[in-house]
Coordinates of C-alpha atoms in Angstrom, one line a residue:
M1 CA 8.3 17.5 24.1
S2 CA 6.5 15.5 21.4
T3 CA 7.6 11.8 20.9
Y4 CA 8.1 10.0 17.6
V5 CA 8.3 6.2 17.8
A6 CA 9.6 4.5 14.7
V7 CA 9.0 0.7 14.5
G8 CA 10.8 -1.5 12.0
S9 CA 14.0 -3.3 11.3
V10 CA 17.3 -1.6 11.3
C11 CA 19.3 -3.6 8.8
W12 CA 22.8 -4.0 7.4
D13 CA 23.2 -2.8 3.8
Q14 CA 25.8 -4.9 2.0
V15 CA 26.9 -3.8 -1.5
E16 CA 28.4 -6.3 -4.0
G17 CA 32.2 -6.4 -3.9
D18 CA 32.4 -4.2 -0.7
D19 CA 33.4 -5.9 2.5
R20 CA 32.1 -3.0 4.5
R21 CA 28.4 -2.8 5.5
R22 CA 26.4 0.1 6.9
L23 CA 23.3 0.5 8.9
G24 CA 20.1 1.0 6.9
G25 CA 16.3 0.9 7.3
S26 CA 13.5 3.4 7.1
V27 CA 13.5 4.0 10.9
L28 CA 16.9 5.6 10.7
F29 CA 15.9 8.3 8.2
S30 CA 12.5 9.0 9.9
S31 CA 14.1 9.3 13.3
R32 CA 16.6 11.9 12.1
V33 CA 13.7 13.9 10.6
A34 CA 11.9 13.8 14.0
L35 CA 15.1 14.9 15.8
G36 CA 15.6 17.7 13.4
A37 CA 12.1 18.9 14.1
G38 CA 12.8 19.1 17.8
W39 CA 10.9 15.9 18.7
D40 CA 12.1 13.1 20.9
A41 CA 12.8 10.0 18.8
H42 CA 12.6 6.3 19.8
I43 CA 13.5 3.4 17.5
V44 CA 12.0 0.0 18.2
T45 CA 13.7 -2.8 16.3
S46 CA 15.1 -6.3 16.6
G47 CA 18.6 -7.6 16.0
T48 CA 21.8 -9.0 17.4
A49 CA 24.0 -7.4 20.1
E50 CA 26.4 -6.3 17.3
L51 CA 23.6 -4.4 15.5
E52 CA 22.5 -2.8 18.8
R53 CA 26.0 -1.6 19.6
A54 CA 26.4 0.0 16.1
L55 CA 22.9 1.5 16.3
R56 CA 23.5 3.2 19.7
E57 CA 26.8 4.6 18.4
A58 CA 25.3 5.9 15.2
M59 CA 22.2 7.4 16.8
P60 CA 23.3 8.7 20.3
D61 CA 20.4 11.1 20.5
V62 CA 17.7 8.6 19.8
K63 CA 16.2 6.2 22.4
V64 CA 16.8 2.7 21.2
T65 CA 15.0 -0.5 22.0
V66 CA 16.4 -3.7 20.4
Q67 CA 14.5 -6.9 20.8
R68 CA 17.1 -9.6 20.7
S69 CA 17.2 -11.7 17.5
A70 CA 19.6 -14.5 16.5
T71 CA 20.0 -12.8 13.1
D72 CA 19.8 -9.3 11.6
T73 CA 18.1 -8.3 8.4
V74 CA 20.7 -7.9 5.7
M75 CA 19.9 -6.1 2.5
W76 CA 22.2 -7.1 -0.4
F77 CA 22.7 -4.5 -3.2
P78 CA 24.4 -5.0 -6.6
R79 CA 27.2 -2.6 -7.5
D80 CA 24.6 -0.3 -9.0
A81 CA 22.9 0.3 -5.6
A82 CA 20.5 2.8 -7.2
V83 CA 18.4 -0.1 -8.4
G84 CA 17.6 -1.1 -4.8
P85 CA 18.3 -4.3 -2.8
Q86 CA 18.1 -7.5 -4.8
A87 CA 18.4 -10.1 -2.0
V88 CA 17.9 -10.5 1.7
P89 CA 20.4 -13.2 3.0
T90 CA 19.1 -13.1 6.6
V91 CA 16.0 -11.7 8.4
A92 CA 15.6 -10.6 12.0
E93 CA 12.7 -11.9 14.0
P94 CA 9.3 -10.1 13.8
L95 CA 8.6 -7.3 16.3
D96 CA 6.4 -7.6 19.3
L97 CA 5.7 -4.3 21.1
T98 CA 4.5 -6.2 24.2
R99 CA 8.2 -7.1 24.7
S100 CA 9.3 -3.4 24.6
P101 CA 9.2 -0.8 27.3
V102 CA 8.0 1.8 24.9
D103 CA 4.9 3.7 26.2
L104 CA 2.7 3.8 23.1
A105 CA 0.0 5.8 24.9
A106 CA 2.5 8.6 25.3
A107 CA 3.7 8.6 21.7
D108 CA 2.5 11.5 19.5
V109 CA 3.3 9.6 16.3
V110 CA 3.9 5.9 15.8
H111 CA 5.5 5.2 12.5
L112 CA 5.3 1.6 11.3
A113 CA 8.2 1.2 8.9
P114 CA 8.7 -2.4 7.9
I115 CA 11.4 -3.4 5.4
M116 CA 10.9 -7.2 5.3
G117 CA 7.7 -8.4 6.9
E118 CA 8.6 -7.5 10.5
V119 CA 5.3 -5.8 11.1
T120 CA 2.6 -8.4 11.8
P121 CA -1.2 -8.3 12.2
D122 CA -0.6 -8.7 16.0
L123 CA 1.6 -5.6 16.0
I124 CA -1.0 -3.6 14.0
A125 CA -3.5 -4.5 16.8
Q126 CA -1.0 -3.4 19.4
V127 CA -0.9 0.2 18.1
D128 CA -4.7 0.5 18.0
G129 CA -5.8 3.5 19.9
C130 CA -2.5 5.4 19.5
R131 CA -2.8 9.1 18.9
F132 CA -1.4 9.0 15.3
V133 CA -0.3 6.0 13.4
G134 CA 1.5 6.3 10.0
I135 CA 2.7 3.5 7.9
T136 CA 5.2 3.0 5.0
P137 CA 4.3 -0.5 4.0
Q138 CA 7.1 -1.4 1.5
G139 CA 8.3 -4.3 3.7
L140 CA 4.8 -5.8 3.6
L141 CA 4.7 -5.9 -0.2
R142 CA 7.9 -7.9 -0.6
T143 CA 8.7 -11.6 -0.7
R144 CA 11.9 -13.5 -0.1
D145 CA 12.8 -16.7 -1.8
P146 CA 13.6 -19.2 0.9
I147 CA 16.5 -20.8 -1.2
S148 CA 18.1 -18.0 -3.2
H149 CA 17.0 -15.3 -0.8
G150 CA 16.1 -13.1 -3.8
L151 CA 13.8 -10.2 -3.2
G152 CA 10.5 -10.2 -5.0
L153 CA 7.0 -8.7 -4.7
V154 CA 3.8 -10.2 -3.3
D155 CA 1.7 -11.5 -6.1
A156 CA -1.7 -10.3 -4.9
P157 CA -1.1 -7.6 -2.2
S158 CA -3.8 -6.8 0.3
P159 CA -3.8 -3.6 2.3
W160 CA -4.8 -5.5 5.5
W161 CA -2.6 -3.0 7.4
A162 CA -4.3 0.1 6.2
P163 CA -7.4 0.3 8.6
G164 CA -5.1 0.8 11.6
A165 CA -3.3 3.8 10.0
D166 CA -4.1 7.6 10.1
A167 CA -1.8 8.1 7.1
V168 CA -0.1 5.9 4.5
V169 CA 2.8 6.8 2.3
L170 CA 3.5 4.8 -0.8
S171 CA 5.9 5.0 -3.7
E172 CA 4.4 5.4 -7.2
S173 CA 5.0 1.7 -8.0
E174 CA 3.5 0.5 -4.8
F175 CA 0.4 2.7 -5.3
A176 CA 0.0 1.2 -8.8
R177 CA -0.2 -2.2 -7.3
L178 CA -2.7 -1.3 -4.6
A179 CA -4.8 1.4 -6.3
G180 CA -8.5 0.4 -6.4
L181 CA -8.2 -2.3 -3.7
P182 CA -10.7 -1.8 -0.9
G183 CA -9.3 -0.6 2.4
I184 CA -6.7 2.0 1.2
A185 CA -8.9 5.1 1.1
A186 CA -11.0 6.3 4.0
D187 CA -12.6 9.6 4.9
D188 CA -10.2 10.3 7.7
R189 CA -7.0 8.6 6.3
A190 CA -4.3 10.5 4.4
V191 CA -2.8 8.6 1.5
A192 CA 0.3 10.2 -0.1
V193 CA 2.2 8.9 -3.1
T194 CA 5.8 9.9 -3.8
R195 CA 7.1 10.0 -7.4
G196 CA 10.7 11.1 -7.0
E197 CA 11.8 14.3 -8.9
R198 CA 8.2 14.7 -10.2
G199 CA 6.9 15.5 -6.7
C200 CA 3.9 13.8 -5.0
F201 CA 0.2 13.5 -4.9
G202 CA -2.4 12.3 -2.4
A203 CA -5.8 12.6 -0.9
R204 CA -7.6 12.7 2.4
G205 CA -11.4 12.5 2.2
D206 CA -12.6 14.8 -0.5
E207 CA -9.4 16.8 -0.5
S208 CA -6.7 16.0 -3.2
V209 CA -3.3 17.4 -3.7
D210 CA -0.9 17.2 -6.6
L211 CA 2.5 18.9 -6.2
A212 CA 5.4 19.2 -8.7
G213 CA 8.9 18.3 -7.6
I214 CA 11.2 20.8 -6.0
P215 CA 14.2 21.6 -8.2
V216 CA 17.5 20.5 -6.7
D217 CA 20.7 22.2 -8.0
E218 CA 23.0 19.5 -6.9
V219 CA 22.3 15.9 -5.7
S220 CA 24.1 14.7 -2.5
A221 CA 26.5 11.7 -2.5
T222 CA 23.7 9.5 -1.2
G223 CA 21.3 10.6 -3.9
T224 CA 17.6 9.7 -3.4
I225 CA 18.3 6.9 -0.9
G226 CA 15.9 7.5 2.1
A227 CA 14.0 10.3 0.4
G228 CA 10.7 8.5 0.6
D229 CA 11.3 7.8 4.3
V230 CA 12.1 11.5 4.9
F231 CA 9.0 12.5 3.1
A232 CA 6.8 10.2 5.2
A233 CA 8.3 11.3 8.5
A234 CA 7.8 15.0 7.6
L235 CA 4.2 14.3 6.5
F236 CA 3.4 12.4 9.7
L237 CA 4.9 15.1 11.9
A238 CA 3.0 17.9 10.1
L239 CA -0.3 16.1 10.3
A240 CA 0.2 15.2 13.9
E241 CA 1.0 18.9 14.6
G242 CA -2.4 19.8 13.1
D243 CA -1.3 21.1 9.6
A244 CA -3.9 21.0 6.9
F245 CA -3.4 18.2 4.5
A246 CA -2.2 20.4 1.6
D247 CA 0.2 22.2 3.9
A248 CA 1.6 18.9 5.3
M249 CA 2.1 17.6 1.7
D250 CA 4.0 20.7 0.8
R251 CA 6.1 20.6 3.9
A252 CA 7.0 16.9 3.2
N253 CA 7.7 17.6 -0.5
H254 CA 10.2 20.4 0.4
R255 CA 11.8 18.3 3.2
A256 CA 12.4 15.3 0.8
A257 CA 14.0 17.7 -1.7
A258 CA 16.3 19.1 0.9
H259 CA 17.4 15.6 1.8
V260 CA 18.2 14.8 -1.8
A261 CA 20.3 18.0 -2.0
G262 CA 22.1 17.1 1.2
R263 CA 20.6 20.0 3.2
T264 CA 19.8 18.0 6.3

């Protein structure tokens, strides 16, 4: 059976005025896609013993490796959670795959899915030579104010992480900040851009794809939360399985729409 290794912080999502908190993070959504496709899934993250217990309970069918951290990453959302997280009160320690028992050489896909700087240049070097590496770099384009803990954006982003990836998935706003910078495009690297209900576009080498959104009759209770992560995982799976780029983009586009509609 093929193996999908998702590397990134599992976090706690905290909504203003709500004492409850729930597990979040790109690795959760991507692992569920891998499981649904019949793959083995393995999450590598860092956090406290409390987070590890909650993660193992929530994802019983996923292999979990939690590097112990004194704190967890907490994403704070305003009441209108649709606008995204606005602050990060605490951050887990960066990841180091040399501390994990995961066999990277045996992984068919390694998905680097940072949400707040936990993927470092050293970690990028650690996945060099893996069969297929995909990255969703949103957490490398964010900054955190050391006093207010407010979430911001890197002033002058650099795609230093791109050369180690076989595929990159960006949101439309992320692509706008990185477009034209050297290092993103390469003949053998797939670059895909999600644009919500308007579909997606992307390129690999001389091949380009532009797909309209898939109509959704009814949006699920969770709405579009995690749709980009679902798209990325579906794209990485399809490319690793040998699909042509256009076919992989179409497959990912449909899978993300199904997620938004609650058809998981």
